[in-house]
Amino acid sequence: MAEDRDPLTLDVDRDYVGWITLDDPESSVNLLTAPSLALLDRLIGELESRIATGKLVAVVVRSAKPGSFVHGLDVRELERVRDRSDAFEKSREGQRIFRRLERLTVPTLAAVDGMCLGGGTELITACDHRIASDDAPTRLGLPEVKLGILPGFGGSVRLPALVGIQSALDLILSGKTISARAKRIGLLDRVAPKARFEMEVSAFLKEILAGKARGKPRKKPLAKRLLEDTGPGRSLLFSIAERKTAARTKGWYPAPGRALRLVAETYGVQIDQALELEAHALAELAITRESRSLVRIFLLQQDAKRRLGEEAMGRARRVERAAVLGAGVMGGSIAELIASHDVPVILKDIEQEALDSGLRHANELLQKAASKGRFSSGEAGLKFALIQGTLSYDKFSEVDLVIEAVVERMAVKQQVLQDVEERVPSHTIFATNTSSLSVTTLAEASSRPDRVVGIHFFNPVHRMPLVEIVRTEATSEEVLAAAFSFAVAMGKTPVLVADRPGFLVNRLLSPYLNETGYLLDGGADVLSIDAALEEFGMPMGPCRLLDEIGLDVADHVSAEMERAFGQRMRAGGVVDGLRGEGLLGRKNGRGFYRYEGGKQDGVEPVVAKRYSGKAGADAPDAEEIRRRTLYLMVNEAAYAIEEGVVGTAGELDLSLVMGIGFPPFRGGLLSWADREGIPNIVDRLSNFEERLGDRFTAAGLLRSMAEEDLTFTDAD
C-alpha cells in the first residue's frame, strides 16, 4: 500500500534554504499530474511568503526517487484533453506555475539525479542553475514530438534561449535524450559523480550563494554566431531545418514541423508573448489524429508492461544469470542484449567457429551502442566481459534462465531441452525463441513443462521493442511473471500470446507478404508494390521486407502457415520460383532487389524481366495494392482475436507497431481499420473474394461486427 504523503514536499533548513523534494508514493517514477502541479503551485506560494519575510535565501528542487527526477507529464493527462481550448488552458496553467518559479527572487537550483524528461526538463529550465549526476539513468530530453505534440510548459521558448537554436532544435525535433552532452550544450552547469552527488549539490549551492557560480558567458563559435545571431543566418538555419524535417516526417507527423515554426516565431520575443504562442501551438497539435494515435500507442505500451499486475511482477524471480543456446545472429544478439543490461550470460554453441562469430557479433553491437552514446567504450568492454562463450554445459548449474535460439527444427530443440534440464537447477526457466514451432510440442519433451515458455524476440534484437511471451497450458503463473519481468528488465515491451502457429505478428504478416506474389502475377511491379505501402507509412514495402527476412525463410514459414490454416494462407509461386533461381534476398545480395556493398541497387534483373508490370485497367493501382495487403491483415487479425491468440485489439495494435513498424501515427492496424469502417472492409473483401478467390473470405467476427456496426475499439 502506498504511503499517505504528498508527491512533493517542502522543507526549509536552518540556513533558510528551501528544499522541494519530488517523491510520488503511488508511482515508481515521478510524473507531473494536475494534482502535483497544483501542489507545486501552492509550495511556490509558501516560498514567496518566506522570501517576503526574509526567511529564504535559495531553493533547491530535487528527487528522492532512485532513477527518476521527473519522467515528464503523466500521458493520461493528454488522453483526457477534450478539445483545443482545454489543451490551451492546460498549457497556460503549467506555464504560469513554472513562470512563477522562474520569477522567485532568490537563486533556484535543480539537482537532477535520474531521468528528466518532458515537463521535467521544462521545469529545470525555469530554474537559475542546474546540476546533474553522472549516473547512467540520468538523461535529459524533450520527447513530446513522439506523442505528436511539442513542449508546452515553456520548453519550446526557454531551451533555445538557454542552449542556442541548433542545440535546442536537435532535442525538440528528435525527442531524443542526452546525458553528459547536456553540459557541453549549456543545458547543465555541472555534472557530478553519483557517489558524492549530495555533497556536490551542497558545494555548488554555497558557490551560488557566495556569488561565485555565475561563470563566463559561453562563447559561440563564429559559424554558430553567424547562423543564430543574425537575421539572414537564422532564415537560412530555419530553412535548412524545415527541409530536413519535411523529408524525415514525410508529412505524416505534424509536430516536428510545427515545433520548428514555433521556435522561429518566438526566438528573441518577450517571454510572456512567446509562451502564449507556445500554448496555441500545443493546443493545435494535442487534438490531431496523429497525437491521439501516438498517445494511444504509448499508453498501450505502458499497460502491456503492467499486464500481469504489480503483485505478480513483484513476486517474480529475478534473472541473475542467463544462458543462450545457439550462437547465430539471433543468439549473439540476445546475449548482447542481456549483457548490455548488466546480467552475466553464457553463450553456448557446438562449434567453435559459430561461437566466435556470435561473440564477435555481440561485441560489434556493444561497440555500436557505445558509439551512439548509450554508454562509454570502457563500459562496452565491461559488458562484453559478462558474456562467457563456451562449447560445454559447465556452469549451467548457476543459471536462472536458458533461452534457446538453435536451428528451427523441433527434434533438435527437444533434444537441446532435455540436455539442458539435466544440468540446470529445478527453478531454471527454459525459454524458446522459436518464431514458428509449437511451444506446447517442445514442452512435451520436458520433465518439468511448467517451466517452459516462449520468449520470442524480433530481429534485429537490439532495435525491435516487442517480445511475444508464449504461454502453453502447462506454463506456470510464476514462470509467466518471470518471463514478463525479464522482458521489461531488458527494455522490451512484452505481449502475451497463445501458442498458435506463427503466434501473432508472423501470422498476421503472412497473408500480407503472400499477397505480394499474387499482385506480381496480376500485373503489378516490385517498385509500385513497395511504393504503395511506403506511402501508407510502412517502414519498407513487402518486397523489400521479404528480402530482409530471406526468401528461403519466407518460403518455409509460408508452407508452415498453409499447413496450419489452409487455403487462405497459400502463397503464390513467386517466392518459391525466385528461390529456385538462387535468389535469397539481402543475405546473398540477390532477391527482389540487388544489393551491392550492403546497399540496395535497383530491382534484381531476373525479377524485373519476369515481373515488369503491365499497363491498363487490369493492373492493380496503389489503392488496390494497399487494400488487398492490409485488409487481409485485418481479416487475419479478426481470426486471431476469435481464437484468443491475443487478449485485446489494443494489444494486437501494439504488437504490430512494435513488431513490424506498422505506422504509429495511424494508432495500429485495428485502430486504422475502425476508421476505414468495418462494413466497408467486409464489402471490399467480398468483392476481392468474387474476383480473386477464397483467401479473401471475411472472418466470422468481422462479418458480425459489420452487421452490428461495431468497431474493434467497441470489442475491447
mmCIF file of C-alpha atoms in Angstrom, residues 296-611:
data_model
loop_
_atom_site.group_PDB
_atom_site.id
_atom_site.type_symbol
_atom_site.label_atom_id
_atom_site.label_comp_id
_atom_site.label_asym_id
_atom_site.label_seq_id
_atom_site.Cartn_x
_atom_site.Cartn_y
_atom_site.Cartn_z
ATOM 1 C CA ARG A 296 -2.779 5.584 -27.513
ATOM 2 C CA ILE A 297 0.245 3.518 -28.532
ATOM 3 C CA PHE A 298 2.310 4.950 -25.667
ATOM 4 C CA LEU A 299 -0.365 4.084 -23.107
ATOM 5 C CA LEU A 300 -0.814 0.602 -24.583
ATOM 6 C CA GLN A 301 2.923 0.099 -24.207
ATOM 7 C CA GLN A 302 2.827 1.139 -20.559
ATOM 8 C CA ASP A 303 -0.200 -1.071 -19.895
ATOM 9 C CA ALA A 304 1.500 -4.059 -21.560
ATOM 10 C CA LYS A 305 4.360 -3.900 -19.077
ATOM 11 C CA ARG A 306 1.857 -3.989 -16.206
ATOM 12 C CA ARG A 307 -0.475 -6.601 -17.706
ATOM 13 C CA LEU A 308 0.117 -9.228 -15.015
ATOM 14 C CA GLY A 309 -0.289 -6.738 -12.181
ATOM 15 C CA GLU A 310 2.191 -5.335 -9.685
ATOM 16 C CA GLU A 311 1.686 -8.175 -7.227
ATOM 17 C CA ALA A 312 2.590 -10.935 -9.705
ATOM 18 C CA MET A 313 5.500 -8.980 -11.142
ATOM 19 C CA GLY A 314 6.735 -8.161 -7.658
ATOM 20 C CA ARG A 315 6.884 -11.849 -6.781
ATOM 21 C CA ALA A 316 8.680 -12.811 -9.997
ATOM 22 C CA ARG A 317 12.120 -14.312 -9.539
ATOM 23 C CA ARG A 318 14.818 -12.009 -10.906
ATOM 24 C CA VAL A 319 17.185 -13.388 -13.540
ATOM 25 C CA GLU A 320 20.644 -13.066 -12.004
ATOM 26 C CA ARG A 321 22.422 -15.180 -14.617
ATOM 27 C CA ALA A 322 21.261 -16.366 -18.033
ATOM 28 C CA ALA A 323 22.381 -18.650 -20.833
ATOM 29 C CA VAL A 324 21.735 -18.575 -24.582
ATOM 30 C CA LEU A 325 21.976 -21.727 -26.702
ATOM 31 C CA GLY A 326 22.991 -21.177 -30.313
ATOM 32 C CA ALA A 327 25.496 -18.506 -31.318
ATOM 33 C CA GLY A 328 23.947 -17.466 -34.615
ATOM 34 C CA VAL A 329 22.860 -13.902 -35.318
ATOM 35 C CA MET A 330 19.830 -14.206 -33.011
ATOM 36 C CA GLY A 331 21.764 -15.962 -30.250
ATOM 37 C CA GLY A 332 24.606 -13.449 -30.315
ATOM 38 C CA SER A 333 22.119 -10.571 -30.384
ATOM 39 C CA ILE A 334 20.157 -11.923 -27.413
ATOM 40 C CA ALA A 335 23.371 -12.450 -25.451
ATOM 41 C CA GLU A 336 24.405 -8.857 -26.214
ATOM 42 C CA LEU A 337 21.018 -7.548 -25.059
ATOM 43 C CA ILE A 338 21.293 -9.403 -21.756
ATOM 44 C CA ALA A 339 24.887 -8.300 -21.135
ATOM 45 C CA SER A 340 24.052 -4.703 -22.059
ATOM 46 C CA HIS A 341 21.651 -4.750 -19.102
ATOM 47 C CA ASP A 342 24.463 -5.943 -16.815
ATOM 48 C CA VAL A 343 23.323 -9.561 -16.437
ATOM 49 C CA PRO A 344 26.056 -12.241 -16.822
ATOM 50 C CA VAL A 345 25.242 -14.588 -19.695
ATOM 51 C CA ILE A 346 26.672 -17.815 -21.088
ATOM 52 C CA LEU A 347 26.649 -18.136 -24.896
ATOM 53 C CA LYS A 348 26.893 -21.785 -25.941
ATOM 54 C CA ASP A 349 27.293 -23.447 -29.303
ATOM 55 C CA ILE A 350 28.571 -26.821 -30.513
ATOM 56 C CA GLU A 351 31.108 -25.369 -32.965
ATOM 57 C CA GLN A 352 33.973 -23.011 -32.129
ATOM 58 C CA GLU A 353 33.642 -21.123 -35.420
ATOM 59 C CA ALA A 354 29.967 -20.381 -34.772
ATOM 60 C CA LEU A 355 30.734 -19.389 -31.188
ATOM 61 C CA ASP A 356 33.487 -16.990 -32.284
ATOM 62 C CA SER A 357 31.120 -15.458 -34.828
ATOM 63 C CA GLY A 358 28.384 -14.991 -32.206
ATOM 64 C CA LEU A 359 30.772 -13.362 -29.741
ATOM 65 C CA ARG A 360 32.117 -11.099 -32.463
ATOM 66 C CA HIS A 361 28.591 -10.048 -33.382
ATOM 67 C CA ALA A 362 27.745 -9.312 -29.742
ATOM 68 C CA ASN A 363 30.883 -7.200 -29.339
ATOM 69 C CA GLU A 364 30.133 -5.245 -32.513
ATOM 70 C CA LEU A 365 26.644 -4.435 -31.231
ATOM 71 C CA LEU A 366 28.027 -3.240 -27.894
ATOM 72 C CA GLN A 367 30.639 -1.052 -29.561
ATOM 73 C CA LYS A 368 27.994 0.389 -31.892
ATOM 74 C CA ALA A 369 25.813 1.227 -28.872
ATOM 75 C CA ALA A 370 28.801 2.936 -27.257
ATOM 76 C CA SER A 371 29.449 4.977 -30.415
ATOM 77 C CA LYS A 372 25.866 6.252 -30.178
ATOM 78 C CA GLY A 373 26.350 7.386 -26.589
ATOM 79 C CA ARG A 374 24.326 4.719 -24.770
ATOM 80 C CA PHE A 375 27.378 4.063 -22.629
ATOM 81 C CA SER A 376 31.147 4.621 -22.864
ATOM 82 C CA SER A 377 33.559 2.420 -24.811
ATOM 83 C CA GLY A 378 35.013 1.285 -21.499
ATOM 84 C CA GLU A 379 31.574 0.283 -20.250
ATOM 85 C CA ALA A 380 31.003 -1.608 -23.507
ATOM 86 C CA GLY A 381 34.146 -3.611 -22.755
ATOM 87 C CA LEU A 382 32.934 -4.410 -19.242
ATOM 88 C CA LYS A 383 29.555 -5.503 -20.572
ATOM 89 C CA PHE A 384 31.180 -7.750 -23.187
ATOM 90 C CA ALA A 385 33.166 -9.370 -20.382
ATOM 91 C CA LEU A 386 29.821 -10.512 -18.940
ATOM 92 C CA ILE A 387 29.370 -12.837 -21.961
ATOM 93 C CA GLN A 388 31.079 -16.187 -21.452
ATOM 94 C CA GLY A 389 31.466 -18.219 -24.630
ATOM 95 C CA THR A 390 31.557 -21.989 -24.227
ATOM 96 C CA LEU A 391 31.149 -25.312 -26.034
ATOM 97 C CA SER A 392 30.131 -27.123 -22.838
ATOM 98 C CA TYR A 393 27.415 -27.052 -20.196
ATOM 99 C CA ASP A 394 29.865 -26.100 -17.443
ATOM 100 C CA LYS A 395 28.407 -23.538 -15.001
ATOM 101 C CA PHE A 396 24.846 -24.079 -16.245
ATOM 102 C CA SER A 397 24.097 -25.098 -12.677
ATOM 103 C CA GLU A 398 24.123 -21.369 -11.835
ATOM 104 C CA VAL A 399 21.648 -20.029 -14.415
ATOM 105 C CA ASP A 400 18.091 -18.854 -13.782
ATOM 106 C CA LEU A 401 17.038 -18.640 -17.433
ATOM 107 C CA VAL A 402 18.047 -20.524 -20.570
ATOM 108 C CA ILE A 403 16.988 -19.144 -23.953
ATOM 109 C CA GLU A 404 17.384 -21.486 -26.912
ATOM 110 C CA ALA A 405 18.000 -19.944 -30.334
ATOM 111 C CA VAL A 406 19.106 -23.065 -32.206
ATOM 112 C CA VAL A 407 18.016 -24.229 -35.653
ATOM 113 C CA GLU A 408 14.233 -24.232 -36.291
ATOM 114 C CA ARG A 409 13.759 -27.996 -36.136
ATOM 115 C CA MET A 410 11.579 -29.480 -33.419
ATOM 116 C CA ALA A 411 13.677 -32.613 -32.884
ATOM 117 C CA VAL A 412 16.805 -30.509 -32.343
ATOM 118 C CA LYS A 413 15.070 -28.154 -29.926
ATOM 119 C CA GLN A 414 13.582 -31.013 -27.927
ATOM 120 C CA GLN A 415 16.963 -32.692 -27.642
ATOM 121 C CA VAL A 416 18.568 -29.441 -26.502
ATOM 122 C CA LEU A 417 15.808 -29.010 -23.899
ATOM 123 C CA GLN A 418 16.422 -32.480 -22.487
ATOM 124 C CA ASP A 419 20.197 -31.951 -22.430
ATOM 125 C CA VAL A 420 19.800 -28.663 -20.574
ATOM 126 C CA GLU A 421 17.350 -29.963 -17.967
ATOM 127 C CA GLU A 422 19.930 -32.474 -16.733
ATOM 128 C CA ARG A 423 22.339 -29.657 -15.932
ATOM 129 C CA VAL A 424 20.292 -26.754 -14.518
ATOM 130 C CA PRO A 425 18.620 -26.199 -11.123
ATOM 131 C CA SER A 426 14.961 -27.059 -10.701
ATOM 132 C CA HIS A 427 13.967 -23.364 -10.673
ATOM 133 C CA THR A 428 15.558 -22.615 -14.071
ATOM 134 C CA ILE A 429 13.202 -21.427 -16.809
ATOM 135 C CA PHE A 430 13.631 -22.834 -20.299
ATOM 136 C CA ALA A 431 12.555 -20.302 -22.940
ATOM 137 C CA THR A 432 12.424 -20.856 -26.672
ATOM 138 C CA ASN A 433 12.963 -18.075 -29.176
ATOM 139 C CA THR A 434 11.194 -20.032 -31.909
ATOM 140 C CA SER A 435 9.216 -17.951 -34.375
ATOM 141 C CA SER A 436 7.104 -20.731 -35.871
ATOM 142 C CA LEU A 437 7.235 -24.013 -33.913
ATOM 143 C CA SER A 438 4.799 -25.080 -31.197
ATOM 144 C CA VAL A 439 5.992 -24.315 -27.677
ATOM 145 C CA THR A 440 3.496 -26.896 -26.404
ATOM 146 C CA THR A 441 5.037 -29.636 -28.560
ATOM 147 C CA LEU A 442 8.504 -28.591 -27.435
ATOM 148 C CA ALA A 443 7.411 -28.779 -23.783
ATOM 149 C CA GLU A 444 6.239 -32.385 -24.272
ATOM 150 C CA ALA A 445 9.906 -33.380 -24.195
ATOM 151 C CA SER A 446 10.392 -31.675 -20.824
ATOM 152 C CA SER A 447 10.375 -33.305 -17.400
ATOM 153 C CA ARG A 448 9.056 -30.007 -15.993
ATOM 154 C CA PRO A 449 6.792 -28.479 -18.679
ATOM 155 C CA ASP A 450 5.509 -25.873 -16.225
ATOM 156 C CA ARG A 451 8.892 -24.142 -16.591
ATOM 157 C CA VAL A 452 8.822 -23.947 -20.397
ATOM 158 C CA VAL A 453 7.744 -20.699 -22.083
ATOM 159 C CA GLY A 454 8.223 -18.870 -25.358
ATOM 160 C CA ILE A 455 10.186 -15.616 -25.331
ATOM 161 C CA HIS A 456 10.150 -14.578 -28.974
ATOM 162 C CA PHE A 457 12.462 -11.677 -29.831
ATOM 163 C CA PHE A 458 12.283 -9.922 -33.194
ATOM 164 C CA ASN A 459 15.225 -9.243 -35.461
ATOM 165 C CA PRO A 460 17.234 -7.036 -35.065
ATOM 166 C CA VAL A 461 17.004 -7.732 -31.340
ATOM 167 C CA HIS A 462 18.722 -4.529 -30.217
ATOM 168 C CA ARG A 463 16.228 -2.348 -32.133
ATOM 169 C CA MET A 464 12.879 -4.145 -32.137
ATOM 170 C CA PRO A 465 10.993 -3.378 -28.902
ATOM 171 C CA LEU A 466 8.446 -6.215 -28.989
ATOM 172 C CA VAL A 467 8.768 -9.586 -27.259
ATOM 173 C CA GLU A 468 5.998 -12.153 -27.649
ATOM 174 C CA ILE A 469 5.564 -14.161 -24.453
ATOM 175 C CA VAL A 470 4.090 -17.511 -25.496
ATOM 176 C CA ARG A 471 2.260 -19.459 -22.840
ATOM 177 C CA THR A 472 1.349 -23.133 -23.006
ATOM 178 C CA GLU A 473 -1.432 -24.668 -20.906
ATOM 179 C CA ALA A 474 1.274 -26.064 -18.617
ATOM 180 C CA THR A 475 3.283 -22.834 -18.137
ATOM 181 C CA SER A 476 3.037 -21.775 -14.500
ATOM 182 C CA GLU A 477 1.986 -18.315 -13.339
ATOM 183 C CA GLU A 478 5.367 -17.936 -11.653
ATOM 184 C CA VAL A 479 7.243 -18.637 -14.895
ATOM 185 C CA LEU A 480 4.955 -16.339 -16.863
ATOM 186 C CA ALA A 481 5.575 -13.488 -14.424
ATOM 187 C CA ALA A 482 9.323 -14.109 -14.525
ATOM 188 C CA ALA A 483 9.306 -14.034 -18.340
ATOM 189 C CA PHE A 484 7.362 -10.752 -18.343
ATOM 190 C CA SER A 485 9.637 -9.269 -15.705
ATOM 191 C CA PHE A 486 12.741 -10.320 -17.647
ATOM 192 C CA ALA A 487 11.454 -8.770 -20.886
ATOM 193 C CA VAL A 488 10.698 -5.474 -19.120
ATOM 194 C CA ALA A 489 14.134 -5.520 -17.450
ATOM 195 C CA MET A 490 15.657 -5.875 -20.927
ATOM 196 C CA GLY A 491 13.848 -2.703 -22.022
ATOM 197 C CA LYS A 492 11.328 -4.604 -24.146
ATOM 198 C CA THR A 493 7.548 -4.482 -24.417
ATOM 199 C CA PRO A 494 6.038 -7.918 -23.680
ATOM 200 C CA VAL A 495 2.738 -9.073 -25.166
ATOM 201 C CA LEU A 496 1.142 -12.346 -24.065
ATOM 202 C CA VAL A 497 0.074 -14.564 -26.977
ATOM 203 C CA ALA A 498 -1.377 -18.047 -27.270
ATOM 204 C CA ASP A 499 0.616 -20.953 -28.658
ATOM 205 C CA ARG A 500 -0.794 -20.974 -32.170
ATOM 206 C CA PRO A 501 1.177 -21.288 -35.449
ATOM 207 C CA GLY A 502 3.031 -18.059 -36.168
ATOM 208 C CA PHE A 503 1.951 -16.758 -32.749
ATOM 209 C CA LEU A 504 0.589 -13.273 -33.532
ATOM 210 C CA VAL A 505 2.876 -10.992 -35.533
ATOM 211 C CA ASN A 506 4.224 -13.544 -38.017
ATOM 212 C CA ARG A 507 0.740 -14.948 -38.501
ATOM 213 C CA LEU A 508 -0.662 -11.542 -39.472
ATOM 214 C CA LEU A 509 2.384 -10.794 -41.585
ATOM 215 C CA SER A 510 1.982 -13.974 -43.660
ATOM 216 C CA PRO A 511 -1.120 -13.030 -45.732
ATOM 217 C CA TYR A 512 0.286 -9.508 -46.182
ATOM 218 C CA LEU A 513 3.514 -10.900 -47.655
ATOM 219 C CA ASN A 514 1.797 -13.711 -49.540
ATOM 220 C CA GLU A 515 -0.308 -11.207 -51.452
ATOM 221 C CA THR A 516 2.883 -9.765 -52.938
ATOM 222 C CA GLY A 517 3.164 -12.802 -55.201
ATOM 223 C CA TYR A 518 -0.455 -12.547 -56.340
ATOM 224 C CA LEU A 519 -0.010 -8.826 -57.051
ATOM 225 C CA LEU A 520 3.074 -9.506 -59.169
ATOM 226 C CA ASP A 521 1.260 -12.231 -61.071
ATOM 227 C CA GLY A 522 -1.627 -9.808 -61.555
ATOM 228 C CA GLY A 523 0.484 -7.180 -63.293
ATOM 229 C CA ALA A 524 1.953 -5.032 -60.516
ATOM 230 C CA ASP A 525 5.702 -4.494 -60.384
ATOM 231 C CA VAL A 526 8.090 -4.545 -57.432
ATOM 232 C CA LEU A 527 8.571 -0.787 -57.211
ATOM 233 C CA SER A 528 4.846 0.037 -57.377
ATOM 234 C CA ILE A 529 4.006 -2.521 -54.668
ATOM 235 C CA ASP A 530 6.651 -1.224 -52.288
ATOM 236 C CA ALA A 531 5.877 2.418 -53.038
ATOM 237 C CA ALA A 532 2.167 1.904 -52.298
ATOM 238 C CA LEU A 533 2.876 0.570 -48.795
ATOM 239 C CA GLU A 534 5.667 3.037 -48.062
ATOM 240 C CA GLU A 535 3.300 5.870 -48.977
ATOM 241 C CA PHE A 536 0.924 4.426 -46.379
ATOM 242 C CA GLY A 537 3.686 4.744 -43.784
ATOM 243 C CA MET A 538 5.186 1.257 -43.574
ATOM 244 C CA PRO A 539 8.947 1.382 -42.910
ATOM 245 C CA MET A 540 9.546 -0.648 -46.070
ATOM 246 C CA GLY A 541 7.439 -2.322 -48.725
ATOM 247 C CA PRO A 542 6.639 -6.051 -48.668
ATOM 248 C CA CYS A 543 9.122 -6.969 -51.424
ATOM 249 C CA ARG A 544 11.957 -5.293 -49.544
ATOM 250 C CA LEU A 545 10.772 -6.908 -46.307
ATOM 251 C CA LEU A 546 10.852 -10.353 -47.929
ATOM 252 C CA ASP A 547 14.463 -9.673 -48.927
ATOM 253 C CA GLU A 548 15.292 -8.738 -45.330
ATOM 254 C CA ILE A 549 13.623 -11.883 -43.973
ATOM 255 C CA GLY A 550 15.230 -14.095 -46.620
ATOM 256 C CA LEU A 551 13.250 -15.753 -49.406
ATOM 257 C CA ASP A 552 14.193 -19.225 -48.129
ATOM 258 C CA VAL A 553 12.937 -18.396 -44.628
ATOM 259 C CA ALA A 554 9.783 -16.772 -46.021
ATOM 260 C CA ASP A 555 9.056 -19.846 -48.162
ATOM 261 C CA HIS A 556 9.470 -22.138 -45.145
ATOM 262 C CA VAL A 557 7.213 -20.007 -42.928
ATOM 263 C CA SER A 558 4.611 -19.749 -45.690
ATOM 264 C CA ALA A 559 4.476 -23.534 -46.011
ATOM 265 C CA GLU A 560 4.047 -23.855 -42.224
ATOM 266 C CA MET A 561 1.225 -21.307 -42.248
ATOM 267 C CA GLU A 562 -0.564 -23.073 -45.113
ATOM 268 C CA ARG A 563 -0.345 -26.403 -43.274
ATOM 269 C CA ALA A 564 -1.862 -24.783 -40.199
ATOM 270 C CA PHE A 565 -4.539 -22.562 -41.762
ATOM 271 C CA GLY A 566 -5.186 -23.939 -45.218
ATOM 272 C CA GLN A 567 -6.098 -22.167 -48.429
ATOM 273 C CA ARG A 568 -6.242 -18.609 -47.084
ATOM 274 C CA MET A 569 -2.530 -18.774 -46.229
ATOM 275 C CA ARG A 570 -1.438 -20.278 -49.547
ATOM 276 C CA ALA A 571 1.277 -18.181 -51.147
ATOM 277 C CA GLY A 572 1.630 -17.665 -54.882
ATOM 278 C CA GLY A 573 4.563 -19.395 -56.509
ATOM 279 C CA VAL A 574 6.633 -16.233 -56.854
ATOM 280 C CA VAL A 575 8.918 -16.624 -53.831
ATOM 281 C CA ASP A 576 9.451 -20.334 -54.442
ATOM 282 C CA GLY A 577 10.259 -19.630 -58.100
ATOM 283 C CA LEU A 578 12.764 -16.915 -57.267
ATOM 284 C CA ARG A 579 14.403 -19.129 -54.692
ATOM 285 C CA GLY A 580 14.831 -21.720 -57.449
ATOM 286 C CA GLU A 581 16.808 -19.076 -59.365
ATOM 287 C CA GLY A 582 19.200 -18.782 -56.420
ATOM 288 C CA LEU A 583 17.661 -15.560 -55.111
ATOM 289 C CA LEU A 584 17.635 -15.494 -51.290
ATOM 290 C CA GLY A 585 17.361 -11.781 -50.537
ATOM 291 C CA ARG A 586 19.826 -9.490 -48.831
ATOM 292 C CA LYS A 587 21.793 -12.432 -47.397
ATOM 293 C CA ASN A 588 23.251 -13.310 -50.820
ATOM 294 C CA GLY A 589 22.828 -9.922 -52.476
ATOM 295 C CA ARG A 590 20.014 -11.025 -54.804
ATOM 296 C CA GLY A 591 16.305 -11.038 -54.077
ATOM 297 C CA PHE A 592 13.545 -8.788 -55.335
ATOM 298 C CA TYR A 593 16.315 -6.203 -55.299
ATOM 299 C CA ARG A 594 20.030 -6.428 -55.982
ATOM 300 C CA TYR A 595 22.400 -5.430 -53.168
ATOM 301 C CA GLU A 596 25.927 -4.125 -53.694
ATOM 302 C CA GLY A 597 28.159 -3.482 -50.706
ATOM 303 C CA GLY A 598 25.181 -3.986 -48.415
ATOM 304 C CA LYS A 599 23.162 -1.271 -50.173
ATOM 305 C CA GLN A 600 20.086 -1.697 -52.340
ATOM 306 C CA ASP A 601 20.970 -1.234 -56.009
ATOM 307 C CA GLY A 602 17.781 -1.441 -58.042
ATOM 308 C CA VAL A 603 15.407 -4.269 -58.853
ATOM 309 C CA GLU A 604 17.087 -7.624 -59.479
ATOM 310 C CA PRO A 605 17.239 -8.068 -63.296
ATOM 311 C CA VAL A 606 15.687 -11.563 -63.167
ATOM 312 C CA VAL A 607 12.716 -10.146 -61.245
ATOM 313 C CA ALA A 608 12.443 -7.031 -63.422
ATOM 314 C CA LYS A 609 12.303 -9.173 -66.567
ATOM 315 C CA ARG A 610 9.748 -11.621 -65.177
ATOM 316 C CA TYR A 611 7.528 -9.095 -63.355
#
